[in-house]
PDB file of C-alpha atoms in Angstrom:
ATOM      1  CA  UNK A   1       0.000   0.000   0.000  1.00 59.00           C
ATOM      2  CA  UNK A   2       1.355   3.535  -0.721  1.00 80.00           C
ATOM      3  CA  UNK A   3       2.855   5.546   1.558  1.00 89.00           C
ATOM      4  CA  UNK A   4       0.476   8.679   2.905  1.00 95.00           C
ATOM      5  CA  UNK A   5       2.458  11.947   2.639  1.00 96.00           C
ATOM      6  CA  UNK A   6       1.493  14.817   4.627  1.00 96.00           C
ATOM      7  CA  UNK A   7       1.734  18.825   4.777  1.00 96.00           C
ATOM      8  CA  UNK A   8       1.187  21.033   7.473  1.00 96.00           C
ATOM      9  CA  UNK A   9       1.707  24.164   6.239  1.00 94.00           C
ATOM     10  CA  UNK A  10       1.186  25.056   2.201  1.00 91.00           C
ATOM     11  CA  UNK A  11       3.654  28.229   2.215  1.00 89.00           C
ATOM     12  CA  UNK A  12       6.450  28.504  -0.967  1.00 86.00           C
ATOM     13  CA  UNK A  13       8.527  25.288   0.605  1.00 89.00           C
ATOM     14  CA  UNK A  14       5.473  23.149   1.055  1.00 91.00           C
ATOM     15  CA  UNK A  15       4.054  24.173  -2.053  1.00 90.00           C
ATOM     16  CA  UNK A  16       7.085  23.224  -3.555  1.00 87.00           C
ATOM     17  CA  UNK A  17       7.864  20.186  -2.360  1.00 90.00           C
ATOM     18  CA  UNK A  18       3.777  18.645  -2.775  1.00 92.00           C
ATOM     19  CA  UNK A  19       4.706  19.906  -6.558  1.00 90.00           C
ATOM     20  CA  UNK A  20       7.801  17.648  -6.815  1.00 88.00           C
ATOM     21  CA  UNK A  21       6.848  14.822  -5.073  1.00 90.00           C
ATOM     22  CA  UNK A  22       3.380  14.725  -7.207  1.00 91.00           C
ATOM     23  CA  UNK A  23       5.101  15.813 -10.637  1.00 86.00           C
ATOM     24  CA  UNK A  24       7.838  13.508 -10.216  1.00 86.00           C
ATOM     25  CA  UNK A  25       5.165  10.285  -9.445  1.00 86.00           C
ATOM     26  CA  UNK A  26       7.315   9.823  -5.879  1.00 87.00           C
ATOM     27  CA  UNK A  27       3.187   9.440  -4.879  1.00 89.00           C
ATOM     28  CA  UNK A  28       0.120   9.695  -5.971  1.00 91.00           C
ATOM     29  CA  UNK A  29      -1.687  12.600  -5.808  1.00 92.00           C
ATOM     30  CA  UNK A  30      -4.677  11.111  -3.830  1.00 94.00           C
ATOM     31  CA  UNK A  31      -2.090   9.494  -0.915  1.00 94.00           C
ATOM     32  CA  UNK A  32      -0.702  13.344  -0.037  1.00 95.00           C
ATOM     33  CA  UNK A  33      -2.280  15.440   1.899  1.00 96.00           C
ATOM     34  CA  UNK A  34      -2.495  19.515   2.827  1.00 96.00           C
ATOM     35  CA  UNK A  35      -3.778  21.570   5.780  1.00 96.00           C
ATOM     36  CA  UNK A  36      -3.277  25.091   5.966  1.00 94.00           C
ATOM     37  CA  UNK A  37      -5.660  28.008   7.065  1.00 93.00           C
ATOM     38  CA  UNK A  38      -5.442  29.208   3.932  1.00 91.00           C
ATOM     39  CA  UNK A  39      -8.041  28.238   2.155  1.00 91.00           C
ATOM     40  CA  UNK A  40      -7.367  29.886  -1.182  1.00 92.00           C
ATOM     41  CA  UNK A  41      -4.131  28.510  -1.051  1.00 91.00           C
ATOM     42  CA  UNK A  42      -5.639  25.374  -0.578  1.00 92.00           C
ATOM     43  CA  UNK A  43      -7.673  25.453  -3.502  1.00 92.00           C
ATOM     44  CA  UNK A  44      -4.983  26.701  -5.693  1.00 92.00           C
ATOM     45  CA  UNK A  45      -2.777  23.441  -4.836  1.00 93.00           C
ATOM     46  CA  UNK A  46      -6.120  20.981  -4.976  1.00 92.00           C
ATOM     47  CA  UNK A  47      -6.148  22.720  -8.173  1.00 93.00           C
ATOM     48  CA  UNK A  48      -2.908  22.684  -9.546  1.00 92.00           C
ATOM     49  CA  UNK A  49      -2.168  18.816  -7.993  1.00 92.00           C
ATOM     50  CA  UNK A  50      -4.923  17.459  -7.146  1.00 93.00           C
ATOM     51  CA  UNK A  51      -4.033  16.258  -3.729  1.00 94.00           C
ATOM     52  CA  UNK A  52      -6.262  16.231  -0.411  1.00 94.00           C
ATOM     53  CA  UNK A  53      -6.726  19.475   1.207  1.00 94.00           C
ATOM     54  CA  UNK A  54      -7.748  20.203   4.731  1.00 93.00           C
ATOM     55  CA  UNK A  55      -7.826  23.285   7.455  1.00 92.00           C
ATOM     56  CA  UNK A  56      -7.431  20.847  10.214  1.00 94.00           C
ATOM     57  CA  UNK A  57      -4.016  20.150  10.917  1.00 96.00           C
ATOM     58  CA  UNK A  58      -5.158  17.205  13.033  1.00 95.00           C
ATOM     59  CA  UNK A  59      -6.987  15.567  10.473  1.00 95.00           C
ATOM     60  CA  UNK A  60      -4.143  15.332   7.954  1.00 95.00           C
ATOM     61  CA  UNK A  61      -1.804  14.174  10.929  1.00 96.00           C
ATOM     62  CA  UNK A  62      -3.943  11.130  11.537  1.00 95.00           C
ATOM     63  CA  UNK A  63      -3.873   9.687   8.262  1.00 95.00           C
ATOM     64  CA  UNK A  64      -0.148  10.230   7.666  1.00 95.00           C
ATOM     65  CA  UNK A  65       3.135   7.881   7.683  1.00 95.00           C
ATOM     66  CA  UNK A  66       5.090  10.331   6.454  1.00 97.00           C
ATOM     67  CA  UNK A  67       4.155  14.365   8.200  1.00 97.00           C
ATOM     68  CA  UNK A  68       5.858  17.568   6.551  1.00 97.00           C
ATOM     69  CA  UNK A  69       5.900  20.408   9.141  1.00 97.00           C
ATOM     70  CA  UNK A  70       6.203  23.177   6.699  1.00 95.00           C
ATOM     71  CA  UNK A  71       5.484  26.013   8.722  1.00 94.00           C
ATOM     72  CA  UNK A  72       7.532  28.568  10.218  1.00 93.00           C
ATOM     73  CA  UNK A  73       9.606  28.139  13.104  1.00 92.00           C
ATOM     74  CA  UNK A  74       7.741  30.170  15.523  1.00 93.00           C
ATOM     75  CA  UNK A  75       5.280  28.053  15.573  1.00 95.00           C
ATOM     76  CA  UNK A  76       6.628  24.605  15.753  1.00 96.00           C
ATOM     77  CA  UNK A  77       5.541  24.615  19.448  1.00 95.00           C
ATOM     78  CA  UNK A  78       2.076  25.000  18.935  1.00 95.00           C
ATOM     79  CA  UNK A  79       1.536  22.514  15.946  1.00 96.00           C
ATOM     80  CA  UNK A  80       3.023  19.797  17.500  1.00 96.00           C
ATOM     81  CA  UNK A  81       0.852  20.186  20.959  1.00 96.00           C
ATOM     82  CA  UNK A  82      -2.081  20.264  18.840  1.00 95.00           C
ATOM     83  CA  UNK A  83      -0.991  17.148  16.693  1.00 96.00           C
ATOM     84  CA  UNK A  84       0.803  14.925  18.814  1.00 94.00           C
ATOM     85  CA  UNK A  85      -2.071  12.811  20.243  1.00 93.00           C
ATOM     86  CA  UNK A  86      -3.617  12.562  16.528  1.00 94.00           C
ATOM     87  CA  UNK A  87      -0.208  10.895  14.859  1.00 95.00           C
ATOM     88  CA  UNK A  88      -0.185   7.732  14.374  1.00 94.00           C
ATOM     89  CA  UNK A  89       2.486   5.659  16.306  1.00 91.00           C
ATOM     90  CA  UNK A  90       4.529   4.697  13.527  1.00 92.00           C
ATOM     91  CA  UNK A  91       4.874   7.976  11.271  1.00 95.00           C
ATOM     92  CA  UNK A  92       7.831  10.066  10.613  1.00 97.00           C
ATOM     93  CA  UNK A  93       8.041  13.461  11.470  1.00 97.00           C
ATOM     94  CA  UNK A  94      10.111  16.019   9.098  1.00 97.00           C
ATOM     95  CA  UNK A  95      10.720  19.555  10.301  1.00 96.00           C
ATOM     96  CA  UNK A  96      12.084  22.078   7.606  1.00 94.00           C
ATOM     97  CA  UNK A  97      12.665  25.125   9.988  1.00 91.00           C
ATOM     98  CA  UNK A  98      15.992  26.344  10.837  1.00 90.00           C
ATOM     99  CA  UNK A  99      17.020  26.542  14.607  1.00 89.00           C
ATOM    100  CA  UNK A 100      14.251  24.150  15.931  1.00 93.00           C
ATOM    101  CA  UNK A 101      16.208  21.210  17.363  1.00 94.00           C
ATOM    102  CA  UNK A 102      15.700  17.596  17.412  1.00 96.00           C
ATOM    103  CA  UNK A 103      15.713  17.927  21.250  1.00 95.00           C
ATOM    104  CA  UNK A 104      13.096  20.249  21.080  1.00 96.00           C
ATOM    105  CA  UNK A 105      10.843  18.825  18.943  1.00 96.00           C
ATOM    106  CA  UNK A 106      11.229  14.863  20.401  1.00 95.00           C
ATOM    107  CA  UNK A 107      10.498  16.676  23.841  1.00 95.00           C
ATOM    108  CA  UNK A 108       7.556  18.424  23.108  1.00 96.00           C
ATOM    109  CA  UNK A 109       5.415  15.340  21.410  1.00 95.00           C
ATOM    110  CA  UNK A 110       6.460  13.710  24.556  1.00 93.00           C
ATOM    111  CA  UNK A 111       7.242  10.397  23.147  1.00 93.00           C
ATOM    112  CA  UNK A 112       9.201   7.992  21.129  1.00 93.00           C
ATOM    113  CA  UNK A 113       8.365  10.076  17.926  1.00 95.00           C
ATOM    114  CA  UNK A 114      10.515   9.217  14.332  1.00 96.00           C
ATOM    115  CA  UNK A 115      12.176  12.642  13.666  1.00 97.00           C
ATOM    116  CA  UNK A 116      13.889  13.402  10.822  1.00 97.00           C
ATOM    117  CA  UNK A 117      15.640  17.290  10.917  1.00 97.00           C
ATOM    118  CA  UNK A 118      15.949  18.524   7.402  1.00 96.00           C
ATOM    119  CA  UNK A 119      16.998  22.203   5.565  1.00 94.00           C
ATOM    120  CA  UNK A 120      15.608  22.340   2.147  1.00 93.00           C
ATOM    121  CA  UNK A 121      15.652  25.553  -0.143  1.00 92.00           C
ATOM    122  CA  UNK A 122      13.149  27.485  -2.842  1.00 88.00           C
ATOM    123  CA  UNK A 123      15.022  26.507  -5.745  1.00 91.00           C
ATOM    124  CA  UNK A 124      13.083  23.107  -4.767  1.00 88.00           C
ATOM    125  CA  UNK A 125      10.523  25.389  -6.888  1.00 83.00           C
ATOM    126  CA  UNK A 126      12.181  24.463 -10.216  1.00 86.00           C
ATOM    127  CA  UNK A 127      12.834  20.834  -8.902  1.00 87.00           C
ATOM    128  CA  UNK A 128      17.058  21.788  -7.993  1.00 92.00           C
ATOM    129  CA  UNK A 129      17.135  22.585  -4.361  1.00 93.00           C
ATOM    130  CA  UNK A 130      19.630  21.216  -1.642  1.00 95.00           C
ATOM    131  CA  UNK A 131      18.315  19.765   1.177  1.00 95.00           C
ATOM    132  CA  UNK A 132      20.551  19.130   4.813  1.00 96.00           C
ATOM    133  CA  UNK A 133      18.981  15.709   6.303  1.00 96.00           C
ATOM    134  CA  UNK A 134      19.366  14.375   9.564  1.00 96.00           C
ATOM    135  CA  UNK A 135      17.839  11.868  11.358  1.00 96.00           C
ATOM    136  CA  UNK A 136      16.460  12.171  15.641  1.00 94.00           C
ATOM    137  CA  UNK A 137      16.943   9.609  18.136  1.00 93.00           C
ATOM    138  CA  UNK A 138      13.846   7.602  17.350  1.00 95.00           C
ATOM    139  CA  UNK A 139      14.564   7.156  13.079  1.00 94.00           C
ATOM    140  CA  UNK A 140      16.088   3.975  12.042  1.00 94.00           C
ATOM    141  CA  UNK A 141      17.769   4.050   8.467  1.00 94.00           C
ATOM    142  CA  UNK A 142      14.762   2.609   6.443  1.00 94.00           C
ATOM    143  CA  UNK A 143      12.974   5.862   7.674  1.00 95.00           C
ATOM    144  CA  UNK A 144      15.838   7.867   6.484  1.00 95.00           C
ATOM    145  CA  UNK A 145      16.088   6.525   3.131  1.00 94.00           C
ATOM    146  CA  UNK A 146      12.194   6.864   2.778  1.00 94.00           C
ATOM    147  CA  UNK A 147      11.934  10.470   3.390  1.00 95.00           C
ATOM    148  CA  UNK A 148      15.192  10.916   0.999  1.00 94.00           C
ATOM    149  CA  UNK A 149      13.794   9.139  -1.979  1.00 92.00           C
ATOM    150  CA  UNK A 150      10.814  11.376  -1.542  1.00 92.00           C
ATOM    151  CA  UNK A 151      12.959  14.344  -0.918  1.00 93.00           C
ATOM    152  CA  UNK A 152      14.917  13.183  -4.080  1.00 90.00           C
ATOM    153  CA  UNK A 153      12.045  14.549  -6.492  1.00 87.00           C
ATOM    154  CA  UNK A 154      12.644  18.042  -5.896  1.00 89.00           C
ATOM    155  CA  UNK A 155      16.189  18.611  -4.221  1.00 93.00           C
ATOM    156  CA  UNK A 156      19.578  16.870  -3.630  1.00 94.00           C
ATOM    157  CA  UNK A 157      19.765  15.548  -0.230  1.00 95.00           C
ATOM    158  CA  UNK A 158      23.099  15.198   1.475  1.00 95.00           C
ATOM    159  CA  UNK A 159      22.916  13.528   5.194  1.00 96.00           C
ATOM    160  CA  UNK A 160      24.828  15.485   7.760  1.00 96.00           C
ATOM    161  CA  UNK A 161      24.869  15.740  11.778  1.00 95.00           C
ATOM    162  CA  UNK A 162      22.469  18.406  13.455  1.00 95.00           C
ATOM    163  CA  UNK A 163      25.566  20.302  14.641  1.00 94.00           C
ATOM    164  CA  UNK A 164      26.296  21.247  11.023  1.00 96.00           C
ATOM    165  CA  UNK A 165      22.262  21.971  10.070  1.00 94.00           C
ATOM    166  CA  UNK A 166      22.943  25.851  10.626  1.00 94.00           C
ATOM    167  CA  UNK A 167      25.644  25.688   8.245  1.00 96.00           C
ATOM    168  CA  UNK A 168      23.495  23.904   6.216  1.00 96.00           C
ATOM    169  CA  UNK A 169      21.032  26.905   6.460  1.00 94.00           C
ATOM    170  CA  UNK A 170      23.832  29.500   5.518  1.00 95.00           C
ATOM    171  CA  UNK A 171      25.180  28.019   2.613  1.00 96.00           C
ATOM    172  CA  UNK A 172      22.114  26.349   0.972  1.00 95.00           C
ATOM    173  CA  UNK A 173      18.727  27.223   2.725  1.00 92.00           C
ATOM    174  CA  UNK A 174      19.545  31.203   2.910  1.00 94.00           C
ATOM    175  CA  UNK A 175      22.302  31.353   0.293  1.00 95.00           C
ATOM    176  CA  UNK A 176      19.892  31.724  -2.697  1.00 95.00           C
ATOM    177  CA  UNK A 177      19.071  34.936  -1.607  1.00 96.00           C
ATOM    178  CA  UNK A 178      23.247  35.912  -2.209  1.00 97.00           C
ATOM    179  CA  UNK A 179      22.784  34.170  -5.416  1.00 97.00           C
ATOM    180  CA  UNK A 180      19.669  36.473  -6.634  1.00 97.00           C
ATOM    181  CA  UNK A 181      21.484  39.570  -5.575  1.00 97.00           C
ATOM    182  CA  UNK A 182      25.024  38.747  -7.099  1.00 97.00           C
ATOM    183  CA  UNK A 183      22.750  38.285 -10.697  1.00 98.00           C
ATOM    184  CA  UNK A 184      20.596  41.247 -10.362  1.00 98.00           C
ATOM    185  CA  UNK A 185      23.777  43.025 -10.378  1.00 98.00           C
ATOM    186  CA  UNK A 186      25.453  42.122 -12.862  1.00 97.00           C
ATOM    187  CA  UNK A 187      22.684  42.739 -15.300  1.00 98.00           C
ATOM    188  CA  UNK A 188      22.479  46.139 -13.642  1.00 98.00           C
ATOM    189  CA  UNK A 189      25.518  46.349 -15.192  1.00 98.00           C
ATOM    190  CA  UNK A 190      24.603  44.568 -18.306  1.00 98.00           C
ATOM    191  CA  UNK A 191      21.948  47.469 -18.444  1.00 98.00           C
ATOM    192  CA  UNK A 192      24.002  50.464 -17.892  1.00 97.00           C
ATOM    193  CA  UNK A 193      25.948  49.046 -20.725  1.00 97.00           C
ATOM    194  CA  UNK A 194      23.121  49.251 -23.261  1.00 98.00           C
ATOM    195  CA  UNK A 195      21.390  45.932 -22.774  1.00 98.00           C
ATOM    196  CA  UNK A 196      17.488  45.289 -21.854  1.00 98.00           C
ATOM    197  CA  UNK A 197      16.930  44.208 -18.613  1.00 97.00           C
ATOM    198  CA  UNK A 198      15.068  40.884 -19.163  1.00 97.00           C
ATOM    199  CA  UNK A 199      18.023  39.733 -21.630  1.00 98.00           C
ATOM    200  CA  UNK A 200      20.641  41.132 -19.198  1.00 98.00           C
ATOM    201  CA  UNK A 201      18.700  38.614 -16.335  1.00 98.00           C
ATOM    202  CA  UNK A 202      19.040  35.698 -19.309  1.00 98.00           C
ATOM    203  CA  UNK A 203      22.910  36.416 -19.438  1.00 98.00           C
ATOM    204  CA  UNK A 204      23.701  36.510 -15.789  1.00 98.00           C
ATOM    205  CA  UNK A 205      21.337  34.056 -14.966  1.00 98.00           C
ATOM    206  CA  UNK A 206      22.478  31.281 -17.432  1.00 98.00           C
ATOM    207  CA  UNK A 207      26.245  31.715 -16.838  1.00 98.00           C
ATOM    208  CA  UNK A 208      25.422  31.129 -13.229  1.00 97.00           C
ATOM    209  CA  UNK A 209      23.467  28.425 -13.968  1.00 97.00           C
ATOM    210  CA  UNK A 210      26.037  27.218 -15.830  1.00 97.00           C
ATOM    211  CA  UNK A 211      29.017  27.656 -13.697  1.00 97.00           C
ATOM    212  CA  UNK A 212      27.549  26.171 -10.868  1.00 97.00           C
ATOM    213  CA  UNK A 213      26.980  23.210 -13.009  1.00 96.00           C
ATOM    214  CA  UNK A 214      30.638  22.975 -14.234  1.00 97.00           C
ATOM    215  CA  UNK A 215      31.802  22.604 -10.572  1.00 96.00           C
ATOM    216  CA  UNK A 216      28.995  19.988  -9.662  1.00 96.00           C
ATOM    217  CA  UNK A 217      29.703  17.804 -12.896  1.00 96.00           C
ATOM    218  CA  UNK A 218      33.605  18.398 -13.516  1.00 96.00           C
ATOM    219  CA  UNK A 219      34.504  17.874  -9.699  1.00 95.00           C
ATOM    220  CA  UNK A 220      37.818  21.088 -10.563  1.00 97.00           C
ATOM    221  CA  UNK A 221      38.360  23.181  -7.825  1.00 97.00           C
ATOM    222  CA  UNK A 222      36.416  25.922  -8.250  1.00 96.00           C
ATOM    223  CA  UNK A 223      39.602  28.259  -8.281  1.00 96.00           C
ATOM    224  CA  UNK A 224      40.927  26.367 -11.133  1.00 97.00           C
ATOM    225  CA  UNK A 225      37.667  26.873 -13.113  1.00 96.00           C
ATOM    226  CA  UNK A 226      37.875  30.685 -12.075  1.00 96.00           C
ATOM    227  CA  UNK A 227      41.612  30.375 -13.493  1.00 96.00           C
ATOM    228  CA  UNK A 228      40.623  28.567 -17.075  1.00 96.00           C
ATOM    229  CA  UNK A 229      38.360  31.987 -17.941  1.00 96.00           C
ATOM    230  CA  UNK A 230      41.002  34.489 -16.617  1.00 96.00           C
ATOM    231  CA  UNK A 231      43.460  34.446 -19.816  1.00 95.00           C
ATOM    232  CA  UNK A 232      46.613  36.357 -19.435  1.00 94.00           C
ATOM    233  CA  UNK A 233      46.243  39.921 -19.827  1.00 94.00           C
ATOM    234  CA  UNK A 234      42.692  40.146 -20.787  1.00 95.00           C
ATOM    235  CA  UNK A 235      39.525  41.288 -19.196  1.00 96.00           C
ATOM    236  CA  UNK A 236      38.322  38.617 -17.032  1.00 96.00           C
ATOM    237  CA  UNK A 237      41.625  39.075 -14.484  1.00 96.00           C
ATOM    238  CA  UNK A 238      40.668  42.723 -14.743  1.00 96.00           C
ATOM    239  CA  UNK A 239      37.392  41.845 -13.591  1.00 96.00           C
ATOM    240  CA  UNK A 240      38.456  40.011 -10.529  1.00 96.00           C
ATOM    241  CA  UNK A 241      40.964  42.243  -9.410  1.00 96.00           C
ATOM    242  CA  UNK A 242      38.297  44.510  -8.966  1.00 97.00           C
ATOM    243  CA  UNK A 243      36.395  42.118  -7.132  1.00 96.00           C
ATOM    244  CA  UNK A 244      39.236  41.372  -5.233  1.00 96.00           C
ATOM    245  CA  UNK A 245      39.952  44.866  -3.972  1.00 96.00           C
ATOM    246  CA  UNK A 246      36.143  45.245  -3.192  1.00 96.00           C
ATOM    247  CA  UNK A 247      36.752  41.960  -0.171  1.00 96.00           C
ATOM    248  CA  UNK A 248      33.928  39.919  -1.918  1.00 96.00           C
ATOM    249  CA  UNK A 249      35.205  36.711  -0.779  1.00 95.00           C
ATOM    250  CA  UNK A 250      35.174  38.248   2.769  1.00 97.00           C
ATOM    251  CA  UNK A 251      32.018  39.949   2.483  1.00 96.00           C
ATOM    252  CA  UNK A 252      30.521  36.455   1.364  1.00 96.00           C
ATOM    253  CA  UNK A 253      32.292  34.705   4.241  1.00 96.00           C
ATOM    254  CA  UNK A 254      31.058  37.589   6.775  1.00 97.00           C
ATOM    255  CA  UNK A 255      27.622  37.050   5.465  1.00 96.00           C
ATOM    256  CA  UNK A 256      26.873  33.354   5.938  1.00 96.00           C
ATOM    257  CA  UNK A 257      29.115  33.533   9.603  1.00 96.00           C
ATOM    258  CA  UNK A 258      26.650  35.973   9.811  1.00 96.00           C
ATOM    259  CA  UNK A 259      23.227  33.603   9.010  1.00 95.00           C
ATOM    260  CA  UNK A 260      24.770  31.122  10.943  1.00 94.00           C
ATOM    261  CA  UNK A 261      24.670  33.058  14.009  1.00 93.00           C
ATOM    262  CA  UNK A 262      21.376  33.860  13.372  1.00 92.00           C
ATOM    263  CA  UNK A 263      20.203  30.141  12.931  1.00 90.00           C
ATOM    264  CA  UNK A 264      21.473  29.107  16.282  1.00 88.00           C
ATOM    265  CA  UNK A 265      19.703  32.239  18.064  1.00 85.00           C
ATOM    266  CA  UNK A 266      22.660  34.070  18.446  1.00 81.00           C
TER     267      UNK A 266
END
């Protein structure tokens, strides 16, 4: 019998990842279900998907083996003391929030509950996000590898210990907010040199798209890719000299110390 898939919570992430996991036939559209107060929303993804659609959060808990909490950290708390006597015995529980803890969570159901930490991002959207995984006290291995093969339809998952997961927030869940900026500036530039600004957003877009993929798939050190484009005496090294003398490396290195800090309350 097919697994049951559950959402609380149908924001951009849990939007995203009902879209993958339905899209990508990881599950049928009538075994996942969605509460959320939201009841356009709601509509809009019973739409869009087809799946089951709910404003209860208790009454999607109930049927599930596998429960999403995609809602924002803040209120974690309150979800789970409203769901915990309505889960089923056996399900796994998979948080998405940055800076809620295992400990945290496993304490307040108040029982042997299967908890598996994860830290997905949007680009999940376009079916290429990067999801942290990592499993709680109660999760045995065949849980793991459930949730990832589900995960696996709209990110790369990568299992790593919960004292890494705000890293794993810094340089994946936040870090495609750096990404959005670095291109919207260089076809700022692209524009003050003449071009229109949706090709300028093509340009910069694509050769990030495409750069990124060169150091996933050719497994070079990114400073030896940098190094194949900067011919001698020609404009590229110009370019990063620039860059250089304008402490972006340390600016991006201040910036995700910075989110890290921030994930673990600091």
């Amino acid at each position: 019998m097919e697994k049951k898939i559950a959402f609380i919570g149908a924001g951009n992430m849990g939007r995203a990842m009902v879209h993958g996991i339905v899209g990508s036939g990881v599950a049928d559209a009538k075994s996942v279900f969605v509460a959320d107060p939201d009841s356009a929303a709601l509509e809009d993804l019973r739409a869009a998907t087809g799946v089951n659609t709910s404003s209860v959060n208790r009454e999607v808990a109930r049927v599930a083996d596998v429960l999403f909490l995609s809602v924002k950290p803040y209120l974690y708390g309150d979800v789970i003391d409203d769901i915990k006597d309505a889960l089923p015995e056996q399900a796994v529980v998979v948080s998405i929030a940055p800076g809620v803890t295992i400990d945290f969570m496993e304490k307040r159901f108040g029982r042997k509950v299967k908890i598996i930490r994860t830290m997905p991002n949007t680009p999940a959207l376009v079916g290429e996000g990067m999801m942290g995984m990592c499993p709680g006290t109660f999760a045995a291995q065949f849980d793991v590898e459930m949730v990832r093969e589900i995960c696996s339809s709209f990110a790369v998952t990568e299992i790593v210990n919960e004292n890494l997961m705000d890293v794993v927030t810094a340089v994946s869940g936040s870090s495609p907010a750096y990404v959005y900026m670095f291109i919207e500036a260089m076809a700022d530039a692209a524009v003050m040199g003449g071009m229109t600004r949706d090709r300028a957003y093509t340009f910069a877009a694509q050769s990030v798209y495409g750069s990124a993929k060169m150091v996933l798939e050719t497994g070079l050190h990114p400073g030896v890719l940098k190094d194949m484009v900067c011919s001698p005496g020609g404009t590229t090294i110009r370019a990063v000299k620039v860059l250089e003398e304008r402490g972006m490396r340390a600016a991006v290195i201040d910036a995700v110390e910075e989110c890290m800090k921030a994930s673990r309350g600091e």
